[in-house]
mmCIF file with all atom_site columns, C-alpha atoms in Angstrom:
data_model
loop_
_atom_site.group_PDB
_atom_site.id
_atom_site.type_symbol
_atom_site.label_atom_id
_atom_site.label_alt_id
_atom_site.label_comp_id
_atom_site.label_asym_id
_atom_site.label_entity_id
_atom_site.label_seq_id
_atom_site.pdbx_PDB_ins_code
_atom_site.Cartn_x
_atom_site.Cartn_y
_atom_site.Cartn_z
_atom_site.occupancy
_atom_site.B_iso_or_equiv
_atom_site.pdbx_formal_charge
_atom_site.auth_seq_id
_atom_site.auth_comp_id
_atom_site.auth_asym_id
_atom_site.auth_atom_id
_atom_site.pdbx_PDB_model_num
ATOM 1   C CA . MET A 1 1   ? 53.957 176.047 141.729 1.00 42.00 ? 1   MET A CA 1
ATOM 2   C CA . THR A 1 2   ? 53.252 178.006 144.565 1.00 43.00 ? 2   THR A CA 1
ATOM 3   C CA . THR A 1 3   ? 50.996 181.280 143.726 1.00 45.00 ? 3   THR A CA 1
ATOM 4   C CA . TRP A 1 4   ? 51.710 184.154 146.253 1.00 49.00 ? 4   TRP A CA 1
ATOM 5   C CA . THR A 1 5   ? 48.659 185.807 147.229 1.00 62.00 ? 5   THR A CA 1
ATOM 6   C CA . SER A 1 6   ? 48.858 189.716 147.893 1.00 75.00 ? 6   SER A CA 1
ATOM 7   C CA . PRO A 1 7   ? 47.758 190.655 151.505 1.00 88.00 ? 7   PRO A CA 1
ATOM 8   C CA . PHE A 1 8   ? 44.861 192.556 151.611 1.00 92.00 ? 8   PHE A CA 1
ATOM 9   C CA . SER A 1 9   ? 44.402 192.395 147.847 1.00 92.00 ? 9   SER A CA 1
ATOM 10  C CA . LEU A 1 10  ? 47.180 194.969 147.541 1.00 92.00 ? 10  LEU A CA 1
ATOM 11  C CA . ASN A 1 11  ? 48.673 195.712 144.011 1.00 93.00 ? 11  ASN A CA 1
ATOM 12  C CA . ARG A 1 12  ? 52.177 196.367 143.472 1.00 93.00 ? 12  ARG A CA 1
ATOM 13  C CA . ALA A 1 13  ? 51.711 200.432 143.361 1.00 95.00 ? 13  ALA A CA 1
ATOM 14  C CA . GLU A 1 14  ? 49.431 200.385 146.574 1.00 94.00 ? 14  GLU A CA 1
ATOM 15  C CA . ARG A 1 15  ? 52.408 198.320 148.129 1.00 94.00 ? 15  ARG A CA 1
ATOM 16  C CA . ASP A 1 16  ? 55.242 200.707 147.019 1.00 96.00 ? 16  ASP A CA 1
ATOM 17  C CA . LEU A 1 17  ? 53.127 203.538 148.362 1.00 96.00 ? 17  LEU A CA 1
ATOM 18  C CA . ILE A 1 18  ? 52.686 201.940 151.640 1.00 96.00 ? 18  ILE A CA 1
ATOM 19  C CA . GLU A 1 19  ? 56.079 201.235 151.766 1.00 96.00 ? 19  GLU A CA 1
ATOM 20  C CA . SER A 1 20  ? 57.570 204.668 151.076 1.00 97.00 ? 20  SER A CA 1
ATOM 21  C CA . LYS A 1 21  ? 55.531 206.216 153.446 1.00 97.00 ? 21  LYS A CA 1
ATOM 22  C CA . PHE A 1 22  ? 56.407 203.485 155.979 1.00 97.00 ? 22  PHE A CA 1
ATOM 23  C CA . LEU A 1 23  ? 59.882 204.215 155.312 1.00 97.00 ? 23  LEU A CA 1
ATOM 24  C CA . ARG A 1 24  ? 59.726 207.711 155.703 1.00 97.00 ? 24  ARG A CA 1
ATOM 25  C CA . LYS A 1 25  ? 57.843 207.508 159.328 1.00 96.00 ? 25  LYS A CA 1
ATOM 26  C CA . ARG A 1 26  ? 60.746 204.893 160.315 1.00 96.00 ? 26  ARG A CA 1
ATOM 27  C CA . GLN A 1 27  ? 63.420 207.624 159.099 1.00 97.00 ? 27  GLN A CA 1
ATOM 28  C CA . LEU A 1 28  ? 61.322 210.559 161.218 1.00 96.00 ? 28  LEU A CA 1
ATOM 29  C CA . ALA A 1 29  ? 61.182 208.480 163.782 1.00 96.00 ? 29  ALA A CA 1
ATOM 30  C CA . GLN A 1 30  ? 64.819 207.118 164.199 1.00 95.00 ? 30  GLN A CA 1
ATOM 31  C CA . ALA A 1 31  ? 65.079 208.231 167.615 1.00 96.00 ? 31  ALA A CA 1
ATOM 32  C CA . ARG A 1 32  ? 62.384 205.687 168.787 1.00 96.00 ? 32  ARG A CA 1
ATOM 33  C CA . GLU A 1 33  ? 63.657 202.896 166.546 1.00 97.00 ? 33  GLU A CA 1
ATOM 34  C CA . HIS A 1 34  ? 64.057 200.495 169.283 1.00 97.00 ? 34  HIS A CA 1
ATOM 35  C CA . GLU A 1 35  ? 60.467 201.352 170.932 1.00 97.00 ? 35  GLU A CA 1
ATOM 36  C CA . LEU A 1 36  ? 58.486 201.667 167.849 1.00 97.00 ? 36  LEU A CA 1
ATOM 37  C CA . PHE A 1 37  ? 60.010 199.150 165.112 1.00 97.00 ? 37  PHE A CA 1
ATOM 38  C CA . ASP A 1 38  ? 61.501 196.334 167.246 1.00 97.00 ? 38  ASP A CA 1
ATOM 39  C CA . VAL A 1 39  ? 58.076 194.529 166.715 1.00 97.00 ? 39  VAL A CA 1
ATOM 40  C CA . PHE A 1 40  ? 59.013 193.734 163.210 1.00 97.00 ? 40  PHE A CA 1
ATOM 41  C CA . ARG A 1 41  ? 61.663 191.335 164.407 1.00 96.00 ? 41  ARG A CA 1
ATOM 42  C CA . GLU A 1 42  ? 58.819 189.068 166.128 1.00 95.00 ? 42  GLU A CA 1
ATOM 43  C CA . GLU A 1 43  ? 57.391 186.373 164.024 1.00 96.00 ? 43  GLU A CA 1
ATOM 44  C CA . LEU A 1 44  ? 54.816 188.080 161.855 1.00 96.00 ? 44  LEU A CA 1
ATOM 45  C CA . THR A 1 45  ? 52.326 186.815 159.119 1.00 95.00 ? 45  THR A CA 1
ATOM 46  C CA . GLU A 1 46  ? 52.230 188.648 155.973 1.00 94.00 ? 46  GLU A CA 1
ATOM 47  C CA . GLU A 1 47  ? 48.889 190.021 157.017 1.00 95.00 ? 47  GLU A CA 1
ATOM 48  C CA . GLU A 1 48  ? 50.251 191.394 160.270 1.00 96.00 ? 48  GLU A CA 1
ATOM 49  C CA . SER A 1 49  ? 53.357 192.662 158.603 1.00 96.00 ? 49  SER A CA 1
ATOM 50  C CA . TRP A 1 50  ? 51.588 194.677 156.145 1.00 97.00 ? 50  TRP A CA 1
ATOM 51  C CA . ALA A 1 51  ? 48.863 195.787 158.586 1.00 97.00 ? 51  ALA A CA 1
ATOM 52  C CA . LEU A 1 52  ? 51.499 197.195 160.878 1.00 97.00 ? 52  LEU A CA 1
ATOM 53  C CA . LYS A 1 53  ? 53.369 199.033 157.896 1.00 97.00 ? 53  LYS A CA 1
ATOM 54  C CA . TYR A 1 54  ? 49.955 200.433 156.932 1.00 97.00 ? 54  TYR A CA 1
ATOM 55  C CA . LEU A 1 55  ? 49.193 201.960 160.408 1.00 97.00 ? 55  LEU A CA 1
ATOM 56  C CA . PHE A 1 56  ? 52.732 203.593 160.541 1.00 98.00 ? 56  PHE A CA 1
ATOM 57  C CA . ALA A 1 57  ? 52.604 204.810 157.092 1.00 97.00 ? 57  ALA A CA 1
ATOM 58  C CA . TYR A 1 58  ? 49.412 206.757 157.960 1.00 96.00 ? 58  TYR A CA 1
ATOM 59  C CA . MET A 1 59  ? 49.384 207.712 161.236 1.00 95.00 ? 59  MET A CA 1
ATOM 60  C CA . PRO A 1 60  ? 49.682 210.887 162.864 1.00 93.00 ? 60  PRO A CA 1
ATOM 61  C CA . VAL A 1 61  ? 53.351 212.112 163.457 1.00 93.00 ? 61  VAL A CA 1
ATOM 62  C CA . ASN A 1 62  ? 52.698 212.900 167.152 1.00 92.00 ? 62  ASN A CA 1
ATOM 63  C CA . ASP A 1 63  ? 51.833 209.082 167.526 1.00 94.00 ? 63  ASP A CA 1
ATOM 64  C CA . LEU A 1 64  ? 55.017 208.166 166.729 1.00 95.00 ? 64  LEU A CA 1
ATOM 65  C CA . ALA A 1 65  ? 56.395 210.200 169.916 1.00 93.00 ? 65  ALA A CA 1
ATOM 66  C CA . ASP A 1 66  ? 53.807 209.066 172.346 1.00 92.00 ? 66  ASP A CA 1
ATOM 67  C CA . TYR A 1 67  ? 53.138 205.395 171.509 1.00 94.00 ? 67  TYR A CA 1
ATOM 68  C CA . ASP A 1 68  ? 55.134 202.007 171.159 1.00 96.00 ? 68  ASP A CA 1
ATOM 69  C CA . GLY A 1 69  ? 54.953 199.457 168.414 1.00 96.00 ? 69  GLY A CA 1
ATOM 70  C CA . ALA A 1 70  ? 53.997 196.761 171.165 1.00 96.00 ? 70  ALA A CA 1
ATOM 71  C CA . LEU A 1 71  ? 50.356 198.794 171.470 1.00 95.00 ? 71  LEU A CA 1
ATOM 72  C CA . PHE A 1 72  ? 50.261 198.850 167.472 1.00 96.00 ? 72  PHE A CA 1
ATOM 73  C CA . LEU A 1 73  ? 50.790 195.149 167.119 1.00 97.00 ? 73  LEU A CA 1
ATOM 74  C CA . SER A 1 74  ? 48.423 194.269 169.788 1.00 96.00 ? 74  SER A CA 1
ATOM 75  C CA . HIS A 1 75  ? 45.711 196.407 168.164 1.00 96.00 ? 75  HIS A CA 1
ATOM 76  C CA . VAL A 1 76  ? 46.786 194.581 164.598 1.00 97.00 ? 76  VAL A CA 1
ATOM 77  C CA . ARG A 1 77  ? 46.444 191.177 166.000 1.00 97.00 ? 77  ARG A CA 1
ATOM 78  C CA . ARG A 1 78  ? 43.261 191.528 167.923 1.00 96.00 ? 78  ARG A CA 1
ATOM 79  C CA . THR A 1 79  ? 41.722 193.398 164.847 1.00 97.00 ? 79  THR A CA 1
ATOM 80  C CA . LEU A 1 80  ? 42.982 190.607 162.335 1.00 97.00 ? 80  LEU A CA 1
ATOM 81  C CA . ALA A 1 81  ? 41.209 188.035 164.790 1.00 96.00 ? 81  ALA A CA 1
ATOM 82  C CA . ILE A 1 82  ? 38.113 189.817 165.322 1.00 96.00 ? 82  ILE A CA 1
ATOM 83  C CA . ARG A 1 83  ? 37.862 189.777 161.493 1.00 96.00 ? 83  ARG A CA 1
ATOM 84  C CA . ARG A 1 84  ? 37.713 186.033 161.555 1.00 95.00 ? 84  ARG A CA 1
ATOM 85  C CA . LEU A 1 85  ? 35.264 185.755 164.173 1.00 96.00 ? 85  LEU A CA 1
ATOM 86  C CA . VAL A 1 86  ? 32.569 187.856 163.109 1.00 96.00 ? 86  VAL A CA 1
ATOM 87  C CA . PRO A 1 87  ? 29.823 186.427 160.662 1.00 94.00 ? 87  PRO A CA 1
ATOM 88  C CA . TRP A 1 88  ? 30.338 189.362 157.959 1.00 95.00 ? 88  TRP A CA 1
ATOM 89  C CA . GLY A 1 89  ? 34.303 189.565 158.434 1.00 94.00 ? 89  GLY A CA 1
ATOM 90  C CA . ASP A 1 90  ? 34.896 187.857 154.821 1.00 93.00 ? 90  ASP A CA 1
ATOM 91  C CA . ARG A 1 91  ? 32.065 190.084 153.163 1.00 94.00 ? 91  ARG A CA 1
ATOM 92  C CA . VAL A 1 92  ? 34.146 193.435 154.174 1.00 96.00 ? 92  VAL A CA 1
ATOM 93  C CA . PRO A 1 93  ? 36.479 194.164 150.968 1.00 95.00 ? 93  PRO A CA 1
ATOM 94  C CA . ASP A 1 94  ? 40.052 194.557 152.057 1.00 96.00 ? 94  ASP A CA 1
ATOM 95  C CA . SER A 1 95  ? 39.963 198.213 150.878 1.00 94.00 ? 95  SER A CA 1
ATOM 96  C CA . LEU A 1 96  ? 37.496 199.123 153.488 1.00 96.00 ? 96  LEU A CA 1
ATOM 97  C CA . PHE A 1 97  ? 38.985 197.128 156.220 1.00 97.00 ? 97  PHE A CA 1
ATOM 98  C CA . LEU A 1 98  ? 42.161 198.747 155.930 1.00 97.00 ? 98  LEU A CA 1
ATOM 99  C CA . HIS A 1 99  ? 40.694 202.401 155.724 1.00 96.00 ? 99  HIS A CA 1
ATOM 100 C CA . TYR A 1 100 ? 37.452 202.297 158.319 1.00 97.00 ? 100 TYR A CA 1
ATOM 101 C CA . VAL A 1 101 ? 37.961 198.851 160.421 1.00 97.00 ? 101 VAL A CA 1
ATOM 102 C CA . LEU A 1 102 ? 41.929 198.848 161.134 1.00 97.00 ? 102 LEU A CA 1
ATOM 103 C CA . PRO A 1 103 ? 42.871 202.408 162.253 1.00 96.00 ? 103 PRO A CA 1
ATOM 104 C CA . TYR A 1 104 ? 42.998 202.701 166.015 1.00 93.00 ? 104 TYR A CA 1
ATOM 105 C CA . ARG A 1 105 ? 42.395 206.260 165.896 1.00 89.00 ? 105 ARG A CA 1
ATOM 106 C CA . VAL A 1 106 ? 39.224 207.930 165.093 1.00 89.00 ? 106 VAL A CA 1
ATOM 107 C CA . ASN A 1 107 ? 39.569 211.547 166.301 1.00 84.00 ? 107 ASN A CA 1
ATOM 108 C CA . THR A 1 108 ? 42.198 213.346 168.561 1.00 82.00 ? 108 THR A CA 1
ATOM 109 C CA . GLU A 1 109 ? 41.523 210.705 171.663 1.00 82.00 ? 109 GLU A CA 1
ATOM 110 C CA . ASN A 1 110 ? 44.387 209.508 173.518 1.00 84.00 ? 110 ASN A CA 1
ATOM 111 C CA . ILE A 1 111 ? 45.058 205.846 172.275 1.00 89.00 ? 111 ILE A CA 1
ATOM 112 C CA . GLU A 1 112 ? 44.040 202.851 174.423 1.00 87.00 ? 112 GLU A CA 1
ATOM 113 C CA . ASP A 1 113 ? 44.362 199.136 173.640 1.00 88.00 ? 113 ASP A CA 1
ATOM 114 C CA . HIS A 1 114 ? 40.256 198.939 173.782 1.00 89.00 ? 114 HIS A CA 1
ATOM 115 C CA . ARG A 1 115 ? 39.262 196.819 170.416 1.00 92.00 ? 115 ARG A CA 1
ATOM 116 C CA . GLY A 1 116 ? 39.431 193.691 172.665 1.00 93.00 ? 116 GLY A CA 1
ATOM 117 C CA . ILE A 1 117 ? 37.358 195.352 175.499 1.00 91.00 ? 117 ILE A CA 1
ATOM 118 C CA . LEU A 1 118 ? 34.592 196.558 173.024 1.00 93.00 ? 118 LEU A CA 1
ATOM 119 C CA . PHE A 1 119 ? 34.377 193.350 170.929 1.00 96.00 ? 119 PHE A CA 1
ATOM 120 C CA . ASN A 1 120 ? 34.056 191.632 174.369 1.00 95.00 ? 120 ASN A CA 1
ATOM 121 C CA . GLU A 1 121 ? 30.807 193.987 175.255 1.00 92.00 ? 121 GLU A CA 1
ATOM 122 C CA . LEU A 1 122 ? 29.313 193.564 171.762 1.00 95.00 ? 122 LEU A CA 1
ATOM 123 C CA . ALA A 1 123 ? 30.197 190.254 170.095 1.00 94.00 ? 123 ALA A CA 1
ATOM 124 C CA . TYR A 1 124 ? 27.399 188.031 171.912 1.00 94.00 ? 124 TYR A CA 1
ATOM 125 C CA . ARG A 1 125 ? 24.875 190.899 171.591 1.00 93.00 ? 125 ARG A CA 1
ATOM 126 C CA . THR A 1 126 ? 25.352 191.011 167.758 1.00 95.00 ? 126 THR A CA 1
ATOM 127 C CA . LYS A 1 127 ? 26.583 187.613 166.813 1.00 91.00 ? 127 LYS A CA 1
ATOM 128 C CA . SER A 1 128 ? 23.068 186.612 165.423 1.00 94.00 ? 128 SER A CA 1
ATOM 129 C CA . LEU A 1 129 ? 22.051 189.698 163.643 1.00 96.00 ? 129 LEU A CA 1
ATOM 130 C CA . THR A 1 130 ? 22.618 191.230 160.179 1.00 96.00 ? 130 THR A CA 1
ATOM 131 C CA . MET A 1 131 ? 24.993 193.671 159.582 1.00 96.00 ? 131 MET A CA 1
ATOM 132 C CA . GLU A 1 132 ? 22.585 196.431 159.572 1.00 96.00 ? 132 GLU A CA 1
ATOM 133 C CA . GLU A 1 133 ? 20.809 195.185 162.595 1.00 97.00 ? 133 GLU A CA 1
ATOM 134 C CA . ALA A 1 134 ? 24.258 194.916 164.390 1.00 97.00 ? 134 ALA A CA 1
ATOM 135 C CA . ILE A 1 135 ? 24.840 198.709 163.438 1.00 96.00 ? 135 ILE A CA 1
ATOM 136 C CA . LEU A 1 136 ? 21.657 199.634 164.984 1.00 96.00 ? 136 LEU A CA 1
ATOM 137 C CA . GLU A 1 137 ? 22.212 197.490 168.052 1.00 95.00 ? 137 GLU A CA 1
ATOM 138 C CA . THR A 1 138 ? 25.550 198.889 168.433 1.00 94.00 ? 138 THR A CA 1
ATOM 139 C CA . ASN A 1 139 ? 24.343 202.334 168.607 1.00 91.00 ? 139 ASN A CA 1
ATOM 140 C CA . TYR A 1 140 ? 21.613 201.088 171.276 1.00 89.00 ? 140 TYR A CA 1
ATOM 141 C CA . TRP A 1 141 ? 24.693 200.174 173.242 1.00 89.00 ? 141 TRP A CA 1
ATOM 142 C CA . CYS A 1 142 ? 26.600 203.310 172.835 1.00 85.00 ? 142 CYS A CA 1
ATOM 143 C CA . TYR A 1 143 ? 23.137 205.327 174.054 1.00 84.00 ? 143 TYR A CA 1
ATOM 144 C CA . GLU A 1 144 ? 23.259 202.841 177.050 1.00 85.00 ? 144 GLU A CA 1
ATOM 145 C CA . LYS A 1 145 ? 26.750 203.783 178.072 1.00 78.00 ? 145 LYS A CA 1
ATOM 146 C CA . ALA A 1 146 ? 26.660 207.652 177.684 1.00 71.00 ? 146 ALA A CA 1
ATOM 147 C CA . THR A 1 147 ? 24.577 210.651 177.435 1.00 63.00 ? 147 THR A CA 1
ATOM 148 C CA . TYR A 1 148 ? 25.138 214.013 175.670 1.00 56.00 ? 148 TYR A CA 1
ATOM 149 C CA . ILE A 1 149 ? 26.941 216.798 177.505 1.00 60.00 ? 149 ILE A CA 1
ATOM 150 C CA . GLY A 1 150 ? 28.465 219.760 175.738 1.00 61.00 ? 150 GLY A CA 1
ATOM 151 C CA . SER A 1 151 ? 32.419 220.491 176.354 1.00 60.00 ? 151 SER A CA 1
ATOM 152 C CA . ASP A 1 152 ? 35.120 221.987 174.736 1.00 56.00 ? 152 ASP A CA 1
ATOM 153 C CA . LEU A 1 153 ? 37.764 219.910 176.125 1.00 60.00 ? 153 LEU A CA 1
ATOM 154 C CA . ARG A 1 154 ? 39.855 217.612 173.690 1.00 54.00 ? 154 ARG A CA 1
ATOM 155 C CA . THR A 1 155 ? 38.146 214.329 172.318 1.00 62.00 ? 155 THR A CA 1
ATOM 156 C CA . MET A 1 156 ? 37.670 211.682 175.162 1.00 62.00 ? 156 MET A CA 1
ATOM 157 C CA . SER A 1 157 ? 38.737 208.169 174.433 1.00 61.00 ? 157 SER A CA 1
ATOM 158 C CA . PRO A 1 158 ? 36.028 205.424 174.305 1.00 63.00 ? 158 PRO A CA 1
ATOM 159 C CA . LEU A 1 159 ? 36.959 203.789 177.437 1.00 58.00 ? 159 LEU A CA 1
ATOM 160 C CA . THR A 1 160 ? 37.180 207.236 179.088 1.00 63.00 ? 160 THR A CA 1
ATOM 161 C CA . MET A 1 161 ? 33.659 208.299 178.058 1.00 65.00 ? 161 MET A CA 1
ATOM 162 C CA . ILE A 1 162 ? 32.204 204.915 179.207 1.00 58.00 ? 162 ILE A CA 1
ATOM 163 C CA . LYS A 1 163 ? 33.598 205.670 182.662 1.00 52.00 ? 163 LYS A CA 1
ATOM 164 C CA . SER A 1 164 ? 32.446 209.275 182.803 1.00 61.00 ? 164 SER A CA 1
ATOM 165 C CA . ALA A 1 165 ? 28.959 208.278 180.988 1.00 47.00 ? 165 ALA A CA 1
ATOM 166 C CA . ARG A 1 166 ? 28.943 211.596 179.084 1.00 53.00 ? 166 ARG A CA 1
ATOM 167 C CA . GLY A 1 167 ? 30.172 213.421 176.136 1.00 53.00 ? 167 GLY A CA 1
ATOM 168 C CA . ARG A 1 168 ? 29.488 215.921 173.352 1.00 56.00 ? 168 ARG A CA 1
ATOM 169 C CA . CYS A 1 169 ? 28.769 214.789 170.015 1.00 54.00 ? 169 CYS A CA 1
ATOM 170 C CA . GLY A 1 170 ? 32.562 214.498 168.694 1.00 58.00 ? 170 GLY A CA 1
ATOM 171 C CA . GLU A 1 171 ? 32.770 211.927 171.651 1.00 67.00 ? 171 GLU A CA 1
ATOM 172 C CA . GLU A 1 172 ? 29.861 210.160 171.198 1.00 79.00 ? 172 GLU A CA 1
ATOM 173 C CA . SER A 1 173 ? 30.418 209.388 167.324 1.00 81.00 ? 173 SER A CA 1
ATOM 174 C CA . THR A 1 174 ? 34.126 208.737 168.173 1.00 86.00 ? 174 THR A CA 1
ATOM 175 C CA . LEU A 1 175 ? 32.760 206.113 170.696 1.00 89.00 ? 175 LEU A CA 1
ATOM 176 C CA . ALA A 1 176 ? 30.288 204.557 168.138 1.00 91.00 ? 176 ALA A CA 1
ATOM 177 C CA . VAL A 1 177 ? 32.927 204.478 165.412 1.00 94.00 ? 177 VAL A CA 1
ATOM 178 C CA . ALA A 1 178 ? 35.342 202.462 167.594 1.00 93.00 ? 178 ALA A CA 1
ATOM 179 C CA . ALA A 1 179 ? 32.183 200.447 168.778 1.00 93.00 ? 179 ALA A CA 1
ATOM 180 C CA . LEU A 1 180 ? 31.509 199.585 165.296 1.00 97.00 ? 180 LEU A CA 1
ATOM 181 C CA . ARG A 1 181 ? 35.327 199.046 164.369 1.00 96.00 ? 181 ARG A CA 1
ATOM 182 C CA . SER A 1 182 ? 35.580 196.439 167.153 1.00 96.00 ? 182 SER A CA 1
ATOM 183 C CA . ILE A 1 183 ? 33.101 194.041 165.516 1.00 97.00 ? 183 ILE A CA 1
ATOM 184 C CA . GLY A 1 184 ? 34.627 194.467 162.281 1.00 97.00 ? 184 GLY A CA 1
ATOM 185 C CA . ILE A 1 185 ? 32.294 196.662 160.596 1.00 97.00 ? 185 ILE A CA 1
ATOM 186 C CA . PRO A 1 186 ? 33.362 199.744 158.428 1.00 97.00 ? 186 PRO A CA 1
ATOM 187 C CA . ALA A 1 187 ? 32.572 203.083 160.284 1.00 96.00 ? 187 ALA A CA 1
ATOM 188 C CA . ARG A 1 188 ? 33.693 206.707 160.059 1.00 93.00 ? 188 ARG A CA 1
ATOM 189 C CA . GLN A 1 189 ? 33.230 209.888 161.729 1.00 87.00 ? 189 GLN A CA 1
ATOM 190 C CA . VAL A 1 190 ? 31.125 212.691 159.920 1.00 85.00 ? 190 VAL A CA 1
ATOM 191 C CA . TYR A 1 191 ? 31.198 216.226 160.235 1.00 73.00 ? 191 TYR A CA 1
ATOM 192 C CA . THR A 1 192 ? 29.576 219.616 159.241 1.00 68.00 ? 192 THR A CA 1
ATOM 193 C CA . PRO A 1 193 ? 31.786 222.457 160.248 1.00 67.00 ? 193 PRO A CA 1
ATOM 194 C CA . ARG A 1 194 ? 28.827 225.034 160.660 1.00 62.00 ? 194 ARG A CA 1
ATOM 195 C CA . TRP A 1 195 ? 25.189 224.362 160.143 1.00 63.00 ? 195 TRP A CA 1
ATOM 196 C CA . ALA A 1 196 ? 23.154 226.843 157.878 1.00 59.00 ? 196 ALA A CA 1
ATOM 197 C CA . HIS A 1 197 ? 20.500 227.452 160.347 1.00 58.00 ? 197 HIS A CA 1
ATOM 198 C CA . CYS A 1 198 ? 22.338 228.062 163.492 1.00 56.00 ? 198 CYS A CA 1
ATOM 199 C CA . ASP A 1 199 ? 25.506 228.961 165.087 1.00 60.00 ? 199 ASP A CA 1
ATOM 200 C CA . ASP A 1 200 ? 26.826 225.388 165.705 1.00 61.00 ? 200 ASP A CA 1
ATOM 201 C CA . ASN A 1 201 ? 28.500 222.306 164.183 1.00 64.00 ? 201 ASN A CA 1
ATOM 202 C CA . HIS A 1 202 ? 27.728 218.919 164.557 1.00 63.00 ? 202 HIS A CA 1
ATOM 203 C CA . ALA A 1 203 ? 29.392 215.127 164.245 1.00 77.00 ? 203 ALA A CA 1
ATOM 204 C CA . TRP A 1 204 ? 27.695 212.114 163.210 1.00 82.00 ? 204 TRP A CA 1
ATOM 205 C CA . VAL A 1 205 ? 28.511 208.305 162.120 1.00 91.00 ? 205 VAL A CA 1
ATOM 206 C CA . GLU A 1 206 ? 28.304 206.690 158.942 1.00 94.00 ? 206 GLU A CA 1
ATOM 207 C CA . ALA A 1 207 ? 28.674 202.784 158.825 1.00 96.00 ? 207 ALA A CA 1
ATOM 208 C CA . TRP A 1 208 ? 29.123 200.156 155.764 1.00 97.00 ? 208 TRP A CA 1
ATOM 209 C CA . ALA A 1 209 ? 27.035 197.394 155.549 1.00 96.00 ? 209 ALA A CA 1
ATOM 210 C CA . ASP A 1 210 ? 26.256 194.847 152.831 1.00 92.00 ? 210 ASP A CA 1
ATOM 211 C CA . GLY A 1 211 ? 27.911 197.217 149.775 1.00 94.00 ? 211 GLY A CA 1
ATOM 212 C CA . LYS A 1 212 ? 26.529 200.377 150.961 1.00 94.00 ? 212 LYS A CA 1
ATOM 213 C CA . TRP A 1 213 ? 27.291 203.309 153.664 1.00 95.00 ? 213 TRP A CA 1
#
């Protein structure tokens, strides 16, 4: 007898919720059915199919208008491949992987297929490290790539920030989250809207290593 294993350890309620939200997004984007959803006609694994559905289910609505399904499929396949390559890939719980590794967006940046590029920059540099050491090493790498410059412009994408070599805290943290996720480490951006001691705000990064943020 064959036992079916749910992809990403999703239970029935979680699968039904993702499916419901996915179908709602598909209905909203029916004018772009071909551009967005023809990727599901390709030969996909169960993991690839559900990862794609997860992204569509929870992506901002404007991304349905601005990007094509091929970009999201490329991102999914690269991210799943990286998970199999990094030494801590099988230690990251599926729920954290879906929420804090798989997503292609951190802030309001333009979306680029950057995961493989950042992975190639960091894989050799972090492959012999613990997760905590890899987080610190990735932070050092980000520091080498850009310096702090305040701005009020829309958040730059990670590759644009590397090219310009400068950005504000929201962009520095976006780069760091994208870099950490590119090597399979759960990461998220954290904001305070207003410091109590000054008329300003700030953004930084939390990363998960071996059971704790």
